[in-house]
MMTF fields as JSON, N, C-alpha, C and O atoms, coordinates in Angstrom:
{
  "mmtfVersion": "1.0.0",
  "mmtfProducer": "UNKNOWN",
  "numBonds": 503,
  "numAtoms": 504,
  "numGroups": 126,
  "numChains": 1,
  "numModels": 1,
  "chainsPerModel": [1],
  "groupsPerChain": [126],
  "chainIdList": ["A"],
  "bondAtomList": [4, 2, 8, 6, 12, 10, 16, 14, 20, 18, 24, 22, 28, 26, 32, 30, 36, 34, 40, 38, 44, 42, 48, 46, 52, 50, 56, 54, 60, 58, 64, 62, 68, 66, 72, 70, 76, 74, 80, 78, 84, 82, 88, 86, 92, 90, 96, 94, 100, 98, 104, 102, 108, 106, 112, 110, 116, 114, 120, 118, 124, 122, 128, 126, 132, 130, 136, 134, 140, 138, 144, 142, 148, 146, 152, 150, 156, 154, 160, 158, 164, 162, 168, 166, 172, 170, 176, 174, 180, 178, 184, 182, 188, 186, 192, 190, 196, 194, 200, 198, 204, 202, 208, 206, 212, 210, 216, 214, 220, 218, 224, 222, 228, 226, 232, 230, 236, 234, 240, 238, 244, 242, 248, 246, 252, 250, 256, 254, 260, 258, 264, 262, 268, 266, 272, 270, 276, 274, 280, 278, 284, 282, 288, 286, 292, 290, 296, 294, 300, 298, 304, 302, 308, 306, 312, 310, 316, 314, 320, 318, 324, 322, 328, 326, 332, 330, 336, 334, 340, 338, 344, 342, 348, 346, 352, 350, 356, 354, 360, 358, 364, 362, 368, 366, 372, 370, 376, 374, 380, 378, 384, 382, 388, 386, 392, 390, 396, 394, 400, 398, 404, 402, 408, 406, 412, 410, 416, 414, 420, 418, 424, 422, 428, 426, 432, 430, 436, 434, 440, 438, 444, 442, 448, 446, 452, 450, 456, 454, 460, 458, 464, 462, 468, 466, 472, 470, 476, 474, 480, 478, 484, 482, 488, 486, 492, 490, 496, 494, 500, 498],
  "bondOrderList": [1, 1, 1, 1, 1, 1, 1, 1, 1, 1, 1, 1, 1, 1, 1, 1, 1, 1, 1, 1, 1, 1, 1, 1, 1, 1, 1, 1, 1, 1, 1, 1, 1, 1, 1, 1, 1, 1, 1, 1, 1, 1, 1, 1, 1, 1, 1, 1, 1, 1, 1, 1, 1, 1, 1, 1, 1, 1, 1, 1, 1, 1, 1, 1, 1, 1, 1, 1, 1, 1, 1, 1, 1, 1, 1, 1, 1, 1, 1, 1, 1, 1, 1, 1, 1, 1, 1, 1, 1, 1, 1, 1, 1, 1, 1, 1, 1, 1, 1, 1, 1, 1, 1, 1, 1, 1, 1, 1, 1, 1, 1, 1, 1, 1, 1, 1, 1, 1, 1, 1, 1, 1, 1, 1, 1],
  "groupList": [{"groupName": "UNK", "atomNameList": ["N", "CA", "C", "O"], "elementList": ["N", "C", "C", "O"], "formalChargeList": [0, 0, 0, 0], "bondAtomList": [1, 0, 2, 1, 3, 2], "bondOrderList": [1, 1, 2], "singleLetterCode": "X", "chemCompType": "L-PEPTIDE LINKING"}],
  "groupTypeList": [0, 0, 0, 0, 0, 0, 0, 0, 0, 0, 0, 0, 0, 0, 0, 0, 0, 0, 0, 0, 0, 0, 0, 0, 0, 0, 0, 0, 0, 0, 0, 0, 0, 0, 0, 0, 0, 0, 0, 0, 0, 0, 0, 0, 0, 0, 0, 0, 0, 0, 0, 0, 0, 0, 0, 0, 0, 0, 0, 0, 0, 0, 0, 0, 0, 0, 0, 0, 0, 0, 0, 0, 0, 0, 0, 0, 0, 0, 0, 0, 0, 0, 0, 0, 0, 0, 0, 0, 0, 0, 0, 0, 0, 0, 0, 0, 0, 0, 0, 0, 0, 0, 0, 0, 0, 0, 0, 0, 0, 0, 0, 0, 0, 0, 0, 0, 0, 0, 0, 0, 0, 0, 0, 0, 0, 0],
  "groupIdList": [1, 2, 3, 4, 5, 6, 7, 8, 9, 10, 11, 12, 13, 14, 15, 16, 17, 18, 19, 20, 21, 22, 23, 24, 25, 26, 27, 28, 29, 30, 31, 32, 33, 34, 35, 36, 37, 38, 39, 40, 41, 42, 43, 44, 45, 46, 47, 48, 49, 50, 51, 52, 53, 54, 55, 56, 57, 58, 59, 60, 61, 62, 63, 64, 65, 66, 67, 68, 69, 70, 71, 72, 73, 74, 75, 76, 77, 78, 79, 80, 81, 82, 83, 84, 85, 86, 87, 88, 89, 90, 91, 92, 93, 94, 95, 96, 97, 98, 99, 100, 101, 102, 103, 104, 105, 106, 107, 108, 109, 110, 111, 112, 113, 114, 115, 116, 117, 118, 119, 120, 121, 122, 123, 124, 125, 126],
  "secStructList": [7, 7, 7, 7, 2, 2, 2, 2, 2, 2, 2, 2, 2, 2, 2, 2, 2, 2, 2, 2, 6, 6, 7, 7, 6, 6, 2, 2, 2, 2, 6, 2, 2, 2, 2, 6, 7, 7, 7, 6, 6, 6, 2, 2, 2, 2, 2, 2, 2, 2, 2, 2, 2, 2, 2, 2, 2, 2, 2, 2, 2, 2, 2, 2, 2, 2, 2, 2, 2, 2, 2, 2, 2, 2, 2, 2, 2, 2, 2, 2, 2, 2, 2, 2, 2, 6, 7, 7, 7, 7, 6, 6, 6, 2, 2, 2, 2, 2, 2, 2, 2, 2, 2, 2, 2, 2, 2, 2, 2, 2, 2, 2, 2, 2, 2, 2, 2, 7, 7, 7, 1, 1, 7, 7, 7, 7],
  "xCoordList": [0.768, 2.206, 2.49, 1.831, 3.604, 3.966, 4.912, 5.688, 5.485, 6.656, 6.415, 5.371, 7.74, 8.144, 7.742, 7.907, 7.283, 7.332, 8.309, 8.232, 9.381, 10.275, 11.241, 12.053, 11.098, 11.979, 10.773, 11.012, 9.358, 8.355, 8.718, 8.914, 8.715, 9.277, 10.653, 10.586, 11.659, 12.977, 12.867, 13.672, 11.794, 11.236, 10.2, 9.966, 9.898, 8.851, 9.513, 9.102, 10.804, 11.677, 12.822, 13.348, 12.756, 13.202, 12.192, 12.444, 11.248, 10.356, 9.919, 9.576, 9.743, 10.414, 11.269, 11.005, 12.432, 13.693, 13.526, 13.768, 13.04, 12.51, 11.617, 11.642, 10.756, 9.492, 10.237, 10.072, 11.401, 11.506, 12.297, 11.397, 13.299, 14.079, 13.371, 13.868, 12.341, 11.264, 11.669, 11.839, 11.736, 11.655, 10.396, 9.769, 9.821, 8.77, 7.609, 8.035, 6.315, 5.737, 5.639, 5.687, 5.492, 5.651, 7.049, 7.149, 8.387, 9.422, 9.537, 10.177, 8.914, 8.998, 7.717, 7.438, 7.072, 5.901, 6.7, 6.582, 7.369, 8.213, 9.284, 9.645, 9.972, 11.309, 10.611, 10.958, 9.637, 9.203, 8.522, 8.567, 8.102, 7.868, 8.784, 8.551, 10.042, 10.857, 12.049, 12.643, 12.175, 13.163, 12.843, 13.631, 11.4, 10.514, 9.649, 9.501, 8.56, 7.654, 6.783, 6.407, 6.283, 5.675, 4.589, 4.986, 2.842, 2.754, 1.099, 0.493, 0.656, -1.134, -1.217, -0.456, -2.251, -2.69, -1.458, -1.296, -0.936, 0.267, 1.501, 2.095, 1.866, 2.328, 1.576, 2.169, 0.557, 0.356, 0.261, 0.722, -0.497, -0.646, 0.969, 1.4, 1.398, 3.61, 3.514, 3.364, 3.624, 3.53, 2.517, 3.062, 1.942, 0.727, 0.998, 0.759, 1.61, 2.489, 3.34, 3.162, 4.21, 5.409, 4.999, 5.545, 4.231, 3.684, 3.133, 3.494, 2.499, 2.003, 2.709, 2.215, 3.633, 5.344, 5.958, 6.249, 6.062, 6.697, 6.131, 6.775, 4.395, 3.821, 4.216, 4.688, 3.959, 4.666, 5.326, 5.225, 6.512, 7.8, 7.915, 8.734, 6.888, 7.196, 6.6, 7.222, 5.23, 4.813, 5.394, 5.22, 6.173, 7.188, 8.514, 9.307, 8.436, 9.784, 9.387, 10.236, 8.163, 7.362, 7.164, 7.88, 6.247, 6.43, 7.609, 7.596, 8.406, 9.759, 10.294, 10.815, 10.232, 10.709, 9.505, 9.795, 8.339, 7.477, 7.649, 7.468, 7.885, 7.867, 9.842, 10.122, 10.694, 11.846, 11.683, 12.432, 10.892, 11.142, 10.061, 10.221, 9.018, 7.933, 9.289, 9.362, 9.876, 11.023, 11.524, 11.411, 12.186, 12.963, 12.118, 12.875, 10.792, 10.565, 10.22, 10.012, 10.214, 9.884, 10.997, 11.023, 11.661, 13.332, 13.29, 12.46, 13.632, 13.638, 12.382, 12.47, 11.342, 9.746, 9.671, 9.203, 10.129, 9.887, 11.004, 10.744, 12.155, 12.85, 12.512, 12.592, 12.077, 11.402, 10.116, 9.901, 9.261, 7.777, 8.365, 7.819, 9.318, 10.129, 10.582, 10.276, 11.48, 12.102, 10.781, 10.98, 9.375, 8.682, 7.956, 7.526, 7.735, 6.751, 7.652, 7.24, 8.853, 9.527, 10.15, 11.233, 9.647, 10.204, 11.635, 12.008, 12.519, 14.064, 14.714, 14.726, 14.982, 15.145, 16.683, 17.239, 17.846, 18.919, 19.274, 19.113, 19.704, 20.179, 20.82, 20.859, 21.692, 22.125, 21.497, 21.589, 20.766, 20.668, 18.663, 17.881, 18.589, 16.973, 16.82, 15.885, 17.678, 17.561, 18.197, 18.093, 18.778, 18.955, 18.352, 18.792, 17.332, 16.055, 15.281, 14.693, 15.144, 13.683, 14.291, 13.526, 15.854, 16.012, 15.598, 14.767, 16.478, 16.186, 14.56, 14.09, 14.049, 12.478, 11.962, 11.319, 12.072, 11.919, 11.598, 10.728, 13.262, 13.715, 12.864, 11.978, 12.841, 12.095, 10.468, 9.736, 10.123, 8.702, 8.256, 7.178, 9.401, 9.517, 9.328, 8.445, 10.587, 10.824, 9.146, 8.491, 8.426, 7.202, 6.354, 6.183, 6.032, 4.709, 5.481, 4.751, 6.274, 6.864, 6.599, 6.208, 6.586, 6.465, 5.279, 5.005, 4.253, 2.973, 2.392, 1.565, 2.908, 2.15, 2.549, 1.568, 3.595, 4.255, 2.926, 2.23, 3.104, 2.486, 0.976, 0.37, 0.389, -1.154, -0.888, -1.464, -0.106, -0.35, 0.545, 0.432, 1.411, 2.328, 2.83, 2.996, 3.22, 4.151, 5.216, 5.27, 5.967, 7.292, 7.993, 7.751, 9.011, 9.19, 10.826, 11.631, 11.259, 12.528, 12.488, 11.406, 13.824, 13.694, 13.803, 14.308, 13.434, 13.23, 14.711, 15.135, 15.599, 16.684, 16.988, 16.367, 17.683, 17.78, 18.085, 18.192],
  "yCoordList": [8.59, 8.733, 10.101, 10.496, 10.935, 12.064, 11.98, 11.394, 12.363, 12.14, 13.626, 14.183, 14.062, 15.692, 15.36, 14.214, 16.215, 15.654, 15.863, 15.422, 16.616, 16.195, 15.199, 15.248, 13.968, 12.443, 11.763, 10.576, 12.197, 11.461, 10.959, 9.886, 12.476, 12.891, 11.859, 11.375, 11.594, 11.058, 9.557, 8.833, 9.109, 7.548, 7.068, 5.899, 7.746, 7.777, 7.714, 7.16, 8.627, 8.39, 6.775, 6.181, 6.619, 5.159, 4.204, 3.285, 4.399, 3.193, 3.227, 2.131, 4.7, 4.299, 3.606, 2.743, 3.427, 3.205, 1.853, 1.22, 1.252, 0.181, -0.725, -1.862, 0.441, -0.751, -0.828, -1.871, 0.409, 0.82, -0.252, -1.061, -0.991, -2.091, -3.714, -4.816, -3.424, -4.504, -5.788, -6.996, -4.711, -5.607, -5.646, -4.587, -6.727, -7.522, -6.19, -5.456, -6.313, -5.247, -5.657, -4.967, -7.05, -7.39, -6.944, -6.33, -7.347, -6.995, -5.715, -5.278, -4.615, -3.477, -2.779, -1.634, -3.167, -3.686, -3.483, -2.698, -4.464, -4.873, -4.138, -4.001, -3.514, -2.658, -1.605, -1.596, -0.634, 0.297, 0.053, 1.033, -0.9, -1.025, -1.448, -1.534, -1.782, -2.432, -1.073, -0.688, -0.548, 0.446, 1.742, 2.588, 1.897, 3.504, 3.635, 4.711, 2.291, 2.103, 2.583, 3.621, 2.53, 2.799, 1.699, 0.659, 1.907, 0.636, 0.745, 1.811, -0.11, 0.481, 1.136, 0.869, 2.099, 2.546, 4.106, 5.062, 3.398, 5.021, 4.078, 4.592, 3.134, 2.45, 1.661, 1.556, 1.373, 0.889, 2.144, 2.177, 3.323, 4.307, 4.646, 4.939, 4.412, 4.696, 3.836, 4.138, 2.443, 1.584, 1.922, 2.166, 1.944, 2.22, 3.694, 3.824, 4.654, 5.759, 5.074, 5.004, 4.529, 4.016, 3.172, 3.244, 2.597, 1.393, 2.474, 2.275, 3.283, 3.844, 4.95, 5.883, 4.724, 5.592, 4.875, 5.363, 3.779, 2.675, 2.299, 2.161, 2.172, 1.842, 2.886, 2.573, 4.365, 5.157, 5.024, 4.941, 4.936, 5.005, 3.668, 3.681, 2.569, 2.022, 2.059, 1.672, 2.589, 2.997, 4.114, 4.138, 5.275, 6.076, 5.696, 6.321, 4.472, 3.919, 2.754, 2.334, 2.215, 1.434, 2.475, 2.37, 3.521, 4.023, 4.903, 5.076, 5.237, 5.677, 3.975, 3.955, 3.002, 1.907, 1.932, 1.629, 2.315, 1.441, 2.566, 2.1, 3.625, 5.163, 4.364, 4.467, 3.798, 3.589, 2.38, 2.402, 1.389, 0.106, 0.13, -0.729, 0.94, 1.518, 2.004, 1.332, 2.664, 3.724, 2.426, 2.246, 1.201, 0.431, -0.725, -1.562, -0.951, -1.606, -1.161, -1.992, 0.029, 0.918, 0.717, 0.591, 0.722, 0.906, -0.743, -0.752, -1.634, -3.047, -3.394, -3.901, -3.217, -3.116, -2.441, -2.921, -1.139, -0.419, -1.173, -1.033, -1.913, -2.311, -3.745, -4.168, -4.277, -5.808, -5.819, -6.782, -4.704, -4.161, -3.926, -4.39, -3.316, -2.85, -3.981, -4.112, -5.144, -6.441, -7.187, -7.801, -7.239, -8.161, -7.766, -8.598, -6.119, -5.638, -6.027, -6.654, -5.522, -5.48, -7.058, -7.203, -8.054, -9.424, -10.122, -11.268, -8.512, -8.65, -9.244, -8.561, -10.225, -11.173, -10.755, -11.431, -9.846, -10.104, -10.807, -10.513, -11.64, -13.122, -12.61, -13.109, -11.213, -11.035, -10.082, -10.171, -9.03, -8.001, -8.643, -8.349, -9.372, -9.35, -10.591, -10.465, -11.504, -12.163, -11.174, -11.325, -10.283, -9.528, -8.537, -7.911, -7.92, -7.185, -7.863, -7.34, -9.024, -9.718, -10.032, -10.202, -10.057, -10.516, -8.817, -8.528, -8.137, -6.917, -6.386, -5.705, -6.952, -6.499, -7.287, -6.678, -8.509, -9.332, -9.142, -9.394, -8.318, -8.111, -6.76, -6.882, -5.752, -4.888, -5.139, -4.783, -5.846, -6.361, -7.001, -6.909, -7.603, -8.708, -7.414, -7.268, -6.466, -5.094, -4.714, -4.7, -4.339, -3.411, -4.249, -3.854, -5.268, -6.249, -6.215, -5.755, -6.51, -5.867, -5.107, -5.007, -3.721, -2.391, -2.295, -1.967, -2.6, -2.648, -3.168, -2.519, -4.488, -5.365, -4.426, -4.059, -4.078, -2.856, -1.681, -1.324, -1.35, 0.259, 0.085, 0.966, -1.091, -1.219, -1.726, -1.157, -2.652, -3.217, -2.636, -2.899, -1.868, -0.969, -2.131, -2.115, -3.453, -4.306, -4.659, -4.483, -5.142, -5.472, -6.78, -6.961, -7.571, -8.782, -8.508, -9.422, -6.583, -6.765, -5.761, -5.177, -5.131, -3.784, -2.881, -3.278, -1.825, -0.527, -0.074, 0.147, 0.009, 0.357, 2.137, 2.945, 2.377, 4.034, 4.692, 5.917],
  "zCoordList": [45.299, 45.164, 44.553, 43.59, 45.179, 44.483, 44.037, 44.792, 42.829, 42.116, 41.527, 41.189, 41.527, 40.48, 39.017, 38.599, 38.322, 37.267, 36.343, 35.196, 36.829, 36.403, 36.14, 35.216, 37.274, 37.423, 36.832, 36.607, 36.457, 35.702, 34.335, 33.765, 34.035, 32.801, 32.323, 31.193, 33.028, 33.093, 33.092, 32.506, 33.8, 33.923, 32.612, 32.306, 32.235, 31.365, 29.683, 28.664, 29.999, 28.919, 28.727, 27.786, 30.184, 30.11, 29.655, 28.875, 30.072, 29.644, 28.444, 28.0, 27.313, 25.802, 25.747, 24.91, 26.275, 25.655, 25.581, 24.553, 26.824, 27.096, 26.215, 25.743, 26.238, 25.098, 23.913, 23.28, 23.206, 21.722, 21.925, 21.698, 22.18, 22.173, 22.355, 22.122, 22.745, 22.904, 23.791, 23.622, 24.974, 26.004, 26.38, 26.371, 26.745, 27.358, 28.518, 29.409, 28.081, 28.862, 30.748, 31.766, 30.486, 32.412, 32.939, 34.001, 31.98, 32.757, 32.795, 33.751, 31.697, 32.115, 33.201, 32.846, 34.186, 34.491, 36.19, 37.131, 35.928, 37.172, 37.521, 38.69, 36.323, 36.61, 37.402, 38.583, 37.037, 37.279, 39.061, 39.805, 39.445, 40.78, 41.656, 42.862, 41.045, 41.861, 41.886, 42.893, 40.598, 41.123, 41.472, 41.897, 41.235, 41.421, 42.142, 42.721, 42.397, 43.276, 42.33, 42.875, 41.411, 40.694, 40.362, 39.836, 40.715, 40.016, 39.525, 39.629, 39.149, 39.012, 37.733, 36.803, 37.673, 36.41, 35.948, 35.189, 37.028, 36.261, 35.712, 34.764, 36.02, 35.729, 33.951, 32.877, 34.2, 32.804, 31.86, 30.719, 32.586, 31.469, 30.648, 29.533, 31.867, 30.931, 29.921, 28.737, 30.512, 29.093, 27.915, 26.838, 27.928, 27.239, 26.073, 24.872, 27.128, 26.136, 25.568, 24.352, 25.959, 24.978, 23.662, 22.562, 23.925, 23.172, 21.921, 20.761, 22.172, 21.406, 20.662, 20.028, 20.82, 20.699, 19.455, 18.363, 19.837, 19.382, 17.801, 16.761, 18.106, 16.874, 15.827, 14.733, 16.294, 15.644, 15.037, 13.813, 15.89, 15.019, 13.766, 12.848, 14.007, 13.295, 11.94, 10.951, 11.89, 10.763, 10.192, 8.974, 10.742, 10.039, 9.315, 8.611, 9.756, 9.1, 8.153, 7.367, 8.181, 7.105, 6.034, 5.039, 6.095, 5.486, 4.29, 3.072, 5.243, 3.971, 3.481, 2.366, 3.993, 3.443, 2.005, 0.847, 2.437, 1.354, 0.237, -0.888, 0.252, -0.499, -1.171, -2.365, -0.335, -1.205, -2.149, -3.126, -2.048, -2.295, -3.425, -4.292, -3.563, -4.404, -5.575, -6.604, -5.461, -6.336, -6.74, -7.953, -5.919, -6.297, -7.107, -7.598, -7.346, -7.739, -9.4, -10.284, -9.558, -10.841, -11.805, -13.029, -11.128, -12.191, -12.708, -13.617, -12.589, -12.984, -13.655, -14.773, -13.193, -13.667, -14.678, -15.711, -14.602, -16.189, -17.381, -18.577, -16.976, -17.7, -18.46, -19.614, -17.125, -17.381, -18.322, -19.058, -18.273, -19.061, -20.38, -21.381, -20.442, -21.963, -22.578, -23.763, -21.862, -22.421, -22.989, -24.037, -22.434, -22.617, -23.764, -24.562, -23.94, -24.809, -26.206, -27.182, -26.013, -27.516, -27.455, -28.021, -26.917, -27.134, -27.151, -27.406, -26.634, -26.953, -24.803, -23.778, -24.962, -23.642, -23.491, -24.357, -22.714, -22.421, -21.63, -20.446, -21.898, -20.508, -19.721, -18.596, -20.066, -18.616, -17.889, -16.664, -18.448, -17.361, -16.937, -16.033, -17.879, -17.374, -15.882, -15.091, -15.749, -14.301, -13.083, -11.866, -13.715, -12.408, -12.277, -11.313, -12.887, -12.84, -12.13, -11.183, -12.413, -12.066, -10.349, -9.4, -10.245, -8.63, -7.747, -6.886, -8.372, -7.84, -7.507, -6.596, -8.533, -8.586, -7.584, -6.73, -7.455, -6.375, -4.909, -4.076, -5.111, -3.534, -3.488, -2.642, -3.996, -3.37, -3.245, -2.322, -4.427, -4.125, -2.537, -1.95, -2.16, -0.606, 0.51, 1.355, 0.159, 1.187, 1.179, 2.222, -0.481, -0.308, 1.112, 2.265, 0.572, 0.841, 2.858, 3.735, 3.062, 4.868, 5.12, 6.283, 4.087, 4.555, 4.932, 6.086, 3.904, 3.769, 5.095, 5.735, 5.514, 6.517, 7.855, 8.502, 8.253, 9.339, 9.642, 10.592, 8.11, 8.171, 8.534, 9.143, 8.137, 8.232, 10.017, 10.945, 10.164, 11.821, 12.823, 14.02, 12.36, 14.005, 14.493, 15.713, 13.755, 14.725, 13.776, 12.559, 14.508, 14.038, 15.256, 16.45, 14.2, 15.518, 15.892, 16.065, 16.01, 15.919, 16.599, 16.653, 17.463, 18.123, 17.043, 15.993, 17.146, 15.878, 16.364, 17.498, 14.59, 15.124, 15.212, 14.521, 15.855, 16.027, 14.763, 14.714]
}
């Protein structure tokens, strides 16, 4: 099959767009032979770029999550470490340290699991 590589180039950017929204690799599998004629190992090698596009992007965005939520877990943590050392308990601000600390602890340990495995069960948002 000869294709320009310029409308390659143009198809190839769809089928990012495709995987990055996480549509299904057969239906994108199928789009590509049904609307391009495209099919075989040039066809998987596309997917196969995207996919590997995709993981990308998702460990770049695990990462600044885990680099923010690291920051967010310091601030409540250093406060909560201070309440406990000096034995002085404020009923109000120390349960909402410990939620805050919580929640970013939940964000790290996602980030973490993302950044080590390149998956995610959601489309990567733009």
């Amino acid at each position: 099959m000869n294709i320009p590589e310029a409308k390659l180039q143009s198809i190839q950017d769809q089928v990012n767009s495709k995987i990055h929204w996480d549509t299904a690799e057969d239906e994108v599998a199928d789009w590509l032979e049904e609307k391009h004629g495209i099919a075989g190992e040039l066809a998987t090698s596309m997917i196969t770029q995207a996919l590997r596009k995709r993981r990308k992007e998702i460990r770049e965005r695990a990462f600044y999550l885990l680099i923010f939520s690291a920051v967010g877990m310091s601030i409540p943590g250093s406060y909560l470490a201070m309440q406990w050392m000096t034995r002085r308990i404020s009923l109000f601000l120390t349960p909402i340290a410990a939620v805050v600390f919580l929640i970013c602890f939940a964000s790290f340990l996602r980030a973490l699991s993302r950044l080590l495995s390149g998956q995610t069960d959601a489309p990567i948002d733009p």
